[in-house]
Each structure stands twice: as C-alpha cells, then as structure tokens.
CSV table of C-alpha atoms and ligand atoms in Angstrom, one decimal:
chain,number,residue,atom,x,y,z
A,1,UNK,CA,84.1,215.8,120.4
A,2,UNK,CA,80.4,216.6,120.6
A,3,UNK,CA,78.2,215.6,123.4
A,4,UNK,CA,75.7,212.8,123.2
A,5,UNK,CA,72.6,215.2,123.6
A,6,UNK,CA,73.9,217.2,120.7
A,7,UNK,CA,73.9,214.1,118.2
A,8,UNK,CA,70.1,213.4,119.7
A,9,UNK,CA,69.1,216.8,118.8
A,10,UNK,CA,70.6,216.9,115.5
A,11,UNK,CA,68.9,213.1,115.0
A,12,UNK,CA,65.4,214.7,116.2
A,13,UNK,CA,65.5,217.3,113.6
A,14,UNK,CA,66.4,215.3,110.6
A,15,UNK,CA,63.8,212.9,111.8
A,16,UNK,CA,61.0,215.0,110.2
A,17,UNK,CA,62.9,215.1,106.9
A,18,UNK,CA,63.6,211.6,106.5
A,19,UNK,CA,60.6,209.5,107.6
A,20,UNK,CA,57.2,209.0,105.8
A,21,UNK,CA,54.4,210.0,108.0
A,22,UNK,CA,52.3,207.2,108.3
A,23,UNK,CA,48.3,207.9,108.6
A,24,UNK,CA,48.2,207.4,112.2
A,25,UNK,CA,50.8,210.2,112.8
A,26,UNK,CA,48.4,213.1,110.7
A,27,UNK,CA,46.4,215.8,112.1
A,28,UNK,CA,43.1,213.9,112.8
A,29,UNK,CA,44.6,210.6,113.5
A,30,UNK,CA,42.8,207.8,111.6
A,31,UNK,CA,40.8,204.6,112.2
A,32,UNK,CA,40.1,201.5,110.2
A,33,UNK,CA,37.6,198.8,110.2
A,34,UNK,CA,37.2,195.4,108.8
A,35,UNK,CA,34.9,192.6,109.6
A,36,UNK,CA,34.0,188.8,108.2
A,37,UNK,CA,30.8,186.5,108.1
A,38,UNK,CA,32.8,183.3,107.6
A,39,UNK,CA,35.0,182.1,104.5
A,40,UNK,CA,34.1,179.1,102.6
A,41,UNK,CA,33.2,177.5,99.0
A,42,UNK,CA,31.0,180.6,98.2
A,43,UNK,CA,30.6,181.1,94.5
A,44,UNK,CA,28.4,183.1,92.0
A,45,UNK,CA,26.7,180.4,90.6
A,46,UNK,CA,25.5,179.0,93.9
A,47,UNK,CA,24.1,182.0,95.4
A,48,UNK,CA,20.4,183.7,94.2
A,49,UNK,CA,20.7,187.4,93.5
A,50,UNK,CA,18.5,187.6,96.6
A,51,UNK,CA,20.8,185.7,98.9
A,52,UNK,CA,23.7,188.1,97.6
A,53,UNK,CA,21.9,191.0,98.2
A,54,UNK,CA,20.9,189.8,101.8
A,55,UNK,CA,24.6,189.0,102.9
A,56,UNK,CA,25.7,192.2,101.6
A,57,UNK,CA,23.3,194.1,103.1
A,58,UNK,CA,23.8,192.2,106.7
A,59,UNK,CA,27.4,192.6,106.3
A,60,UNK,CA,26.7,196.7,105.5
A,61,UNK,CA,24.8,197.6,108.4
A,62,UNK,CA,27.6,195.7,110.5
A,63,UNK,CA,30.1,197.6,109.2
A,64,UNK,CA,28.1,200.9,109.5
A,65,UNK,CA,27.8,200.2,113.2
A,66,UNK,CA,31.1,199.5,113.6
A,67,UNK,CA,32.6,202.4,111.7
A,68,UNK,CA,30.2,204.9,113.5
A,69,UNK,CA,31.7,204.0,116.9
A,70,UNK,CA,35.3,204.9,115.3
A,71,UNK,CA,34.1,207.9,113.5
A,72,UNK,CA,32.9,209.7,116.8
A,73,UNK,CA,35.8,208.9,118.7
A,74,UNK,CA,34.6,205.6,119.9
A,75,UNK,CA,37.4,202.9,121.1
A,76,UNK,CA,37.6,200.0,119.0
A,77,UNK,CA,36.7,197.3,121.3
A,78,UNK,CA,33.1,199.3,121.3
A,79,UNK,CA,33.2,199.3,117.2
A,80,UNK,CA,34.2,195.4,117.1
A,81,UNK,CA,31.6,194.7,119.5
A,82,UNK,CA,29.2,197.1,117.8
A,83,UNK,CA,29.8,195.6,114.6
A,84,UNK,CA,29.7,191.9,115.6
A,85,UNK,CA,26.3,192.0,117.8
A,86,UNK,CA,24.1,192.7,114.9
A,87,UNK,CA,25.4,189.5,112.8
A,88,UNK,CA,24.7,187.4,116.3
A,89,UNK,CA,21.3,188.3,116.0
A,90,UNK,CA,21.3,187.9,112.1
A,91,UNK,CA,20.3,184.1,111.0
A,92,UNK,CA,22.6,184.4,108.1
A,93,UNK,CA,25.5,183.8,110.1
A,94,UNK,CA,26.8,180.8,112.3
A,95,UNK,CA,26.9,183.0,115.3
A,96,UNK,CA,24.3,183.4,118.1
A,97,UNK,CA,21.1,183.1,116.2
A,98,UNK,CA,21.5,180.9,113.3
A,99,UNK,CA,24.4,179.2,114.7
A,100,UNK,CA,25.0,175.3,113.5
A,101,UNK,CA,23.8,172.3,115.6
A,102,UNK,CA,26.0,170.0,117.6
A,103,UNK,CA,26.0,166.3,116.9
A,104,UNK,CA,23.1,166.0,119.7
A,105,UNK,CA,21.2,168.8,118.0
A,106,UNK,CA,21.9,171.5,120.8
A,107,UNK,CA,23.9,175.1,119.5
A,108,UNK,CA,27.0,175.5,121.8
A,109,UNK,CA,28.7,179.1,121.0
A,110,UNK,CA,32.4,180.4,121.4
A,111,UNK,CA,33.5,183.9,121.3
A,112,UNK,CA,36.6,185.5,121.9
A,113,UNK,CA,37.7,189.4,122.2
A,114,UNK,CA,41.1,190.9,122.5
A,115,UNK,CA,42.3,194.8,123.7
A,116,UNK,CA,45.5,195.3,121.7
A,117,UNK,CA,46.3,198.2,124.3
A,118,UNK,CA,46.6,196.3,127.2
A,119,UNK,CA,46.5,192.7,125.6
A,120,UNK,CA,43.8,191.8,128.2
A,121,UNK,CA,41.2,189.1,126.5
A,122,UNK,CA,38.3,187.1,127.2
A,123,UNK,CA,36.5,184.2,125.8
A,124,UNK,CA,33.7,181.9,126.4
A,125,UNK,CA,33.7,178.2,125.1
A,126,UNK,CA,30.5,176.2,124.4
A,127,UNK,CA,28.2,178.2,125.8
A,128,UNK,CA,24.1,177.9,125.3
A,129,UNK,CA,21.3,180.5,125.5
A,130,UNK,CA,23.5,183.4,125.5
A,131,UNK,CA,22.2,186.0,123.0
A,132,UNK,CA,25.3,187.8,122.4
A,133,UNK,CA,28.3,185.8,123.4
A,134,UNK,CA,30.6,188.4,122.5
A,135,UNK,CA,29.3,190.6,125.5
A,136,UNK,CA,29.9,187.7,127.5
A,137,UNK,CA,33.8,187.1,126.4
A,138,UNK,CA,33.9,190.9,127.0
A,139,UNK,CA,32.5,190.3,130.4
A,140,UNK,CA,35.1,187.8,131.3
A,141,UNK,CA,37.9,189.9,130.5
A,142,UNK,CA,36.5,193.0,132.6
A,143,UNK,CA,34.8,191.3,135.5
A,144,UNK,CA,36.7,188.3,136.2
A,145,UNK,CA,40.2,187.0,136.9
A,146,UNK,CA,40.2,184.5,134.1
A,147,UNK,CA,40.9,184.7,130.6
A,148,UNK,CA,38.5,181.8,129.3
A,149,UNK,CA,34.8,180.3,130.6
A,150,UNK,CA,33.4,177.1,129.3
A,151,UNK,CA,30.0,175.7,129.5
A,152,UNK,CA,28.0,175.4,132.7
A,153,UNK,CA,30.5,177.7,135.0
A,154,UNK,CA,30.2,180.3,131.9
A,155,UNK,CA,26.5,180.0,132.0
A,156,UNK,CA,26.5,180.9,136.2
A,157,UNK,CA,28.9,183.6,135.6
A,158,UNK,CA,26.5,185.0,132.6
A,159,UNK,CA,23.6,185.0,135.0
A,160,UNK,CA,25.4,186.8,137.7
A,161,UNK,CA,26.5,189.3,135.1
A,162,UNK,CA,23.0,189.9,133.9
A,163,UNK,CA,23.8,188.9,130.2
A,164,UNK,CA,20.6,188.7,127.7
A,165,UNK,CA,19.6,185.2,127.4
A,166,UNK,CA,17.2,183.6,125.0
A,167,UNK,CA,15.4,180.2,124.8
A,168,UNK,CA,16.9,177.5,122.2
A,169,UNK,CA,14.1,177.8,119.5
A,170,UNK,CA,15.3,181.7,118.8
A,171,UNK,CA,18.6,180.4,117.9
A,172,UNK,CA,17.6,177.4,116.2
A,173,UNK,CA,16.8,177.7,112.0
A,174,UNK,CA,15.6,175.0,109.7
A,175,UNK,CA,18.5,175.6,107.6
A,176,UNK,CA,21.2,174.7,110.1
A,177,UNK,CA,18.8,171.8,110.9
A,178,UNK,CA,18.6,170.6,107.8
A,179,UNK,CA,22.7,170.6,107.7
A,180,UNK,CA,22.8,168.4,110.8
A,181,UNK,CA,20.1,165.9,109.0
A,182,UNK,CA,22.1,165.8,105.9
A,183,UNK,CA,25.2,165.2,107.3
A,184,UNK,CA,23.9,161.9,109.5
A,185,UNK,CA,22.1,160.8,106.8
A,186,UNK,CA,24.8,161.1,104.0
A,187,UNK,CA,27.5,160.3,106.6
A,188,UNK,CA,29.2,163.9,105.8
A,189,UNK,CA,32.3,165.7,107.5
A,190,UNK,CA,31.5,169.0,108.8
A,191,UNK,CA,33.6,170.1,106.0
A,192,UNK,CA,31.0,168.7,103.2
A,193,UNK,CA,28.2,170.5,105.1
A,194,UNK,CA,29.8,173.4,106.1
A,195,UNK,CA,31.5,174.3,102.7
A,196,UNK,CA,30.6,177.8,104.4
A,197,UNK,CA,32.2,178.7,107.3
A,198,UNK,CA,30.0,181.3,109.0
A,199,UNK,CA,31.9,182.4,111.8
A,200,UNK,CA,31.5,186.1,112.5
A,201,UNK,CA,34.4,188.6,113.7
A,202,UNK,CA,35.5,192.0,113.5
A,203,UNK,CA,38.8,194.1,114.4
A,204,UNK,CA,39.5,197.8,114.6
A,205,UNK,CA,41.8,200.6,115.1
A,206,UNK,CA,40.6,203.6,116.7
A,207,UNK,CA,41.6,207.2,116.6
A,208,UNK,CA,43.5,206.9,119.9
A,209,UNK,CA,46.2,204.0,118.0
A,210,UNK,CA,44.4,201.4,120.1
A,211,UNK,CA,43.5,197.8,118.2
A,212,UNK,CA,40.9,195.4,119.5
A,213,UNK,CA,39.9,192.1,117.8
A,214,UNK,CA,36.6,190.0,118.4
A,215,UNK,CA,35.2,186.6,116.9
A,216,UNK,CA,32.2,184.7,117.7
A,217,UNK,CA,30.7,181.2,116.2
A,218,UNK,CA,28.8,178.0,116.6
A,219,UNK,CA,31.4,176.3,115.6
A,220,UNK,CA,31.3,173.4,113.1
A,221,UNK,CA,27.8,170.9,112.3
A,222,UNK,CA,27.5,167.9,114.0
A,223,UNK,CA,30.6,168.7,116.5
A,224,UNK,CA,30.4,166.5,119.3
A,225,UNK,CA,32.4,165.2,122.5
A,226,UNK,CA,32.7,169.4,123.5
A,227,UNK,CA,34.4,169.8,120.6
A,228,UNK,CA,35.9,173.5,120.8
A,229,UNK,CA,37.2,175.4,117.8
A,230,UNK,CA,39.8,178.7,116.9
A,231,UNK,CA,36.8,181.1,117.7
A,232,UNK,CA,37.4,181.2,121.3
A,233,UNK,CA,41.2,180.4,121.6
A,234,UNK,CA,43.3,183.6,121.9
A,235,UNK,CA,46.2,183.5,119.5
A,236,UNK,CA,44.3,180.9,117.0
A,237,UNK,CA,41.0,183.0,116.0
A,238,UNK,CA,41.6,186.1,117.5
A,239,UNK,CA,44.7,188.3,118.5
A,240,UNK,CA,45.1,191.8,119.0
A,241,UNK,CA,48.6,193.7,119.8
A,242,UNK,CA,48.9,197.4,119.5
A,243,UNK,CA,52.7,196.9,118.6
A,244,UNK,CA,51.3,195.2,115.3
A,245,UNK,CA,47.7,194.2,114.4
A,246,UNK,CA,44.4,192.8,115.2
A,247,UNK,CA,43.1,189.4,113.5
A,248,UNK,CA,40.0,187.7,113.4
A,249,UNK,CA,40.0,184.3,111.7
A,250,UNK,CA,37.4,182.0,110.4
A,251,UNK,CA,37.6,178.0,108.9
A,252,UNK,CA,38.5,175.0,109.9
A,253,UNK,CA,39.1,175.4,113.5
A,254,UNK,CA,41.8,172.6,114.0
A,255,UNK,CA,44.1,173.5,111.7
A,256,UNK,CA,43.7,177.4,113.0
A,257,UNK,CA,44.9,176.2,116.5
A,258,UNK,CA,47.6,174.2,115.1
A,259,UNK,CA,49.2,177.2,113.4
A,260,UNK,CA,48.5,179.6,115.9
A,261,UNK,CA,47.1,182.0,113.3
A,262,UNK,CA,46.2,184.9,114.7
A,263,UNK,CA,49.3,185.1,116.8
A,264,UNK,CA,51.5,184.0,114.4
A,265,UNK,CA,50.2,187.2,112.3
A,266,UNK,CA,50.8,189.5,114.9
A,267,UNK,CA,54.3,188.0,115.6
A,268,UNK,CA,55.2,188.2,111.8
A,269,UNK,CA,54.1,191.8,111.1
A,270,UNK,CA,55.7,193.0,114.9
A,271,UNK,CA,59.1,191.2,113.4
A,272,UNK,CA,58.8,192.8,110.0
A,273,UNK,CA,58.3,196.3,111.4
A,274,UNK,CA,61.9,195.7,113.3
A,275,UNK,CA,63.3,194.5,110.4
A,276,UNK,CA,62.3,197.3,108.2
A,277,UNK,CA,62.9,199.8,111.0
A,278,UNK,CA,66.7,198.4,111.2
A,279,UNK,CA,67.0,198.6,107.4
A,280,UNK,CA,65.9,201.9,107.7
A,281,UNK,CA,68.4,203.0,110.6
A,282,UNK,CA,71.6,201.2,108.3
A,283,UNK,CA,70.5,203.1,105.7
A,284,UNK,CA,70.7,206.7,107.6
A,285,UNK,CA,74.3,208.6,106.8
A,286,UNK,CA,76.5,208.5,109.5
A,287,UNK,CA,78.3,212.0,110.6
A,288,UNK,CA,82.0,212.5,110.4
A,289,UNK,CA,82.3,210.9,113.5
A,290,UNK,CA,80.8,207.6,112.4
A,291,UNK,CA,77.3,208.6,114.4
A,292,UNK,CA,74.0,208.1,112.5
A,293,UNK,CA,72.7,211.5,111.6
A,294,UNK,CA,69.6,210.6,112.9
A,295,UNK,CA,67.6,207.8,114.7
A,296,UNK,CA,64.7,206.2,113.1
A,297,UNK,CA,62.0,205.8,115.8
A,298,UNK,CA,59.3,203.2,115.8
A,299,UNK,CA,56.3,204.8,116.2
A,300,UNK,CA,57.2,206.9,113.1
A,301,UNK,CA,57.6,204.2,110.9
A,302,UNK,CA,55.1,202.1,108.9
A,303,UNK,CA,54.5,199.2,106.8
A,304,UNK,CA,52.7,199.7,103.9
A,305,UNK,CA,49.7,197.4,102.9
A,306,UNK,CA,51.7,195.0,100.6
A,307,UNK,CA,54.4,194.4,103.1
A,308,UNK,CA,52.0,193.5,105.5
A,309,UNK,CA,49.7,191.1,103.0
A,310,UNK,CA,53.1,189.4,102.2
A,311,UNK,CA,53.0,188.2,105.9
A,312,UNK,CA,49.6,187.7,106.4
A,313,UNK,CA,49.3,185.3,102.8
A,314,UNK,CA,52.4,183.4,104.4
A,315,UNK,CA,50.5,182.5,107.3
A,316,UNK,CA,47.3,181.6,105.3
A,317,UNK,CA,49.7,179.6,102.7
A,318,UNK,CA,50.8,177.4,106.0
A,319,UNK,CA,47.1,176.4,107.1
A,320,UNK,CA,46.8,175.4,103.1
A,321,UNK,CA,50.1,173.7,103.3
A,322,UNK,CA,48.5,171.3,106.2
A,323,UNK,CA,45.5,170.8,104.7
A,324,UNK,CA,43.2,173.7,106.1
A,325,UNK,CA,41.0,176.4,104.5
A,326,UNK,CA,39.7,179.8,105.7
A,327,UNK,CA,40.5,183.3,106.1
A,328,UNK,CA,41.4,186.1,108.1
A,329,UNK,CA,40.7,190.0,108.5
A,330,UNK,CA,43.6,191.9,109.6
A,331,UNK,CA,44.2,195.7,110.6
A,332,UNK,CA,47.8,196.6,111.1
A,333,UNK,CA,48.6,199.5,113.3
A,334,UNK,CA,49.1,201.7,110.2
A,335,UNK,CA,45.3,201.3,109.8
A,336,UNK,CA,45.5,199.1,106.6
A,337,UNK,CA,42.4,196.8,106.7
A,338,UNK,CA,43.2,193.6,104.9
A,339,UNK,CA,42.1,190.0,104.3
A,340,UNK,CA,43.5,187.1,103.3
A,341,UNK,CA,41.8,183.4,102.5
A,342,UNK,CA,42.5,180.3,100.3
A,343,UNK,CA,38.9,179.6,99.8
A,344,UNK,CA,36.8,181.0,96.9
A,345,UNK,CA,35.4,183.4,99.1
A,346,UNK,CA,34.5,185.1,102.6
A,347,UNK,CA,31.9,187.6,103.5
A,348,UNK,CA,33.3,190.7,104.5
A,349,UNK,CA,33.9,194.3,104.8
A,350,UNK,CA,36.3,197.2,105.8
A,351,UNK,CA,35.9,200.9,106.5
A,352,UNK,CA,38.6,203.6,107.0
A,353,UNK,CA,38.3,207.1,108.0
A,354,UNK,CA,39.5,208.1,104.3
A,355,UNK,CA,36.4,207.2,102.9
A,356,UNK,CA,37.1,203.9,102.1
A,357,UNK,CA,33.4,201.9,102.9
A,358,UNK,CA,33.2,198.4,100.7
A,359,UNK,CA,31.7,194.7,101.3
A,360,UNK,CA,32.7,191.8,99.3
A,361,UNK,CA,32.0,187.9,99.1
A,362,UNK,CA,33.8,186.4,96.3
A,363,UNK,CA,37.7,185.9,96.4
A,364,UNK,CA,37.6,188.0,92.8
A,365,UNK,CA,36.2,190.9,94.1
B,401,LIG,N1,36.5,178.5,112.8
B,401,LIG,C1,35.1,177.9,113.0
B,401,LIG,C2,35.4,176.7,113.9
B,401,LIG,O1,36.3,175.9,113.8
B,401,LIG,C3,34.2,177.8,112.0
B,401,LIG,C4,34.0,179.1,111.2
B,401,LIG,O2,34.7,179.7,111.0
B,401,LIG,O3,32.8,178.9,110.6
B,401,LIG,O4,34.6,176.4,115.1
C-alpha cells in the first residue's frame, strides 16, 4: 500500500491540471470595488438630464478615488474610505452633508466599517457634527475596545481622536428641509418622502485578497425617538469576511435589520463555496485503492458571478417578501462586483483591475 505522503503528492500534482484558476490566483493579483449612493424609486422620467449627469459624475469620482487606492496596491479598508468620504461631502447623498432631517429638525448620522481580513468592525450611531462618520467608525474599530458607539459618548470619543467637525449649517440642505416639512404637512411616512434612499457605501477586494465594507447615512427623514437604521449595524447594513464577500446595503433599514442582510449574504456565499467544493471533490476520480487522485483545496476554487448573484438575489427577495425594499452592493472573494435590488434604481458604480469602470442609476442598465 502506498504511503499517505505519496497520495498527497499526487493530489497536489493533479490539482494544477484540474482546478479553474480564479482571478486572485493569477500572476498579478486583481482588485475590485463597488459603490452605492442609495437605492429607491428612481425613474428616468423623474430625473432631469442635469440631475442624471450630476449623480453620474459624483459616483464616478467616488469610484475613481477608491479604485486608485487599489490600483496602487493600497488596502481595501483605505479604498472604501476614499470612496465614501467624497460622497459624505456631497449634498446629493443622504450621508454627512446633505443628510436627511430627524423629526426634531436635527441631523443624526450613522456609519459602520468592517475589515474582512480580521473581522474587526467599528460603528457609530446618532452622531452629530462629524464631517466624516465613516472615519469615526474606523477610529472606533482601531482605537477603542468597542464595536459601536452612540450619541454623546461617540461625540466625546470623536473629540478625543481629533475627528473633523462641521457646524450644523454645513450639513443642512434646503431639499432635505423641504422633505421634512412635506412629511409633516401631508402626514406622510418616511417611505413616501424618501422614495430615493441616499445612503452611501463601498465594498472592495484588494491585491492582497483582503476585503472591506463600509456604509454611511443620515437614516430616514423624520426619524424620531433615537431611531437607528441598518447602516451602523454590523451584519445588517455592513459585513465583510475574507472567506466569502463584502456587503453594503441601502434601503428600508428596519427590514434589513430583521433579515440581517449583509451577514446573511456572506453566510450563504460561504456555504455555497463549501457546497461547490464538496461537489467538485466528489467528482474527482479515485485511484485503484479508492482514494481521491487529488484534493480540491478551498483557496483554489471560485464561484462564478451567476452562482454568487443567485445567493444575493435570494436575500433581497427575502427582504421583499417581508415588505421591505432596497439593495446591496457585493464584492465576492473572487472579485466579482455585484448588485441586487428590488427597487427601480440604485445609484451605483463598479471597477476592477480587468478594466471594468462603470456607473449606473436605473435598474435596467
Ligand atoms: N438604510 C438606511 C436606513 O434605514 C436608509 C438608506 O438606505 O438610505 O437608515
């Protein structure tokens, strides 16, 4: 009988002729990034050509900022922060400057960030006056023993860390003020006035194979009683795990919390990898002693975009089945940048080391 080591040697020899090599295993490792600026009822007829162009330009420059970090060999964490911060500064989006108003006329910001390499995470909820809540969330991750800080305590921590602050007027826009007034005057729900969610987010895979996800938002118009949505909740609005994917969500936060959307997507993908690997292993020919002629190794195996898309769509369908709406951006560990939404549109963009560089708004593009 041949020894165990002989079988292993044969297994590895055969591995190289059998397994499809994913992008990340090629000579120059690839990178990938996806961003969003919110999902919602976004129809061509409701947008002027100027508005359409303004959103596309804002998305493109955020995408380019993140892609540049990755192209130059930077980390996924730095790339998503570089993509999110310009959107926090841009009044077009419901994050940082331009965020929606609470019922009491304030602006309370939520954000979270997660490092897929270590599964370290940081989040802030209901903070005011912080120019870049995503930067504060990252500081919570790197410089505090906690994952999530809220309200006054988060502000105290931000001051200690020297985070940039801005006066209330800097965040406030007439458009968001009017949405609150309309909501109160016409007794509308947040969903009626916020037909376009404007949360921002980014997910990335860097050349070292590490992933990160981040999300930043003002929440929903007229929120009250300290309402917190999904965006700062790790596993709901944001999740990253090198074993599977990175996810950032936008939509009706209560439903995304109840489904645990971002974690659910990563879990489904992680199990899908396992299922596919087991199936591949089962199809490996056996030698004359009944042992597999090679061992399929997880790191050499990929899911194609369609397989990953199926899992992501199933989770968004689940959100829909409960009555919620919104969407997600996902980068898989193989570097597929994917979207899924049950709304008519989502401000979004994606870029990869293979030369993909696109932004889109409507569901049919
Ligand atoms: N998900 C956010 C929230 O519920 C809203 C959004 O995506 O714009 O707070």
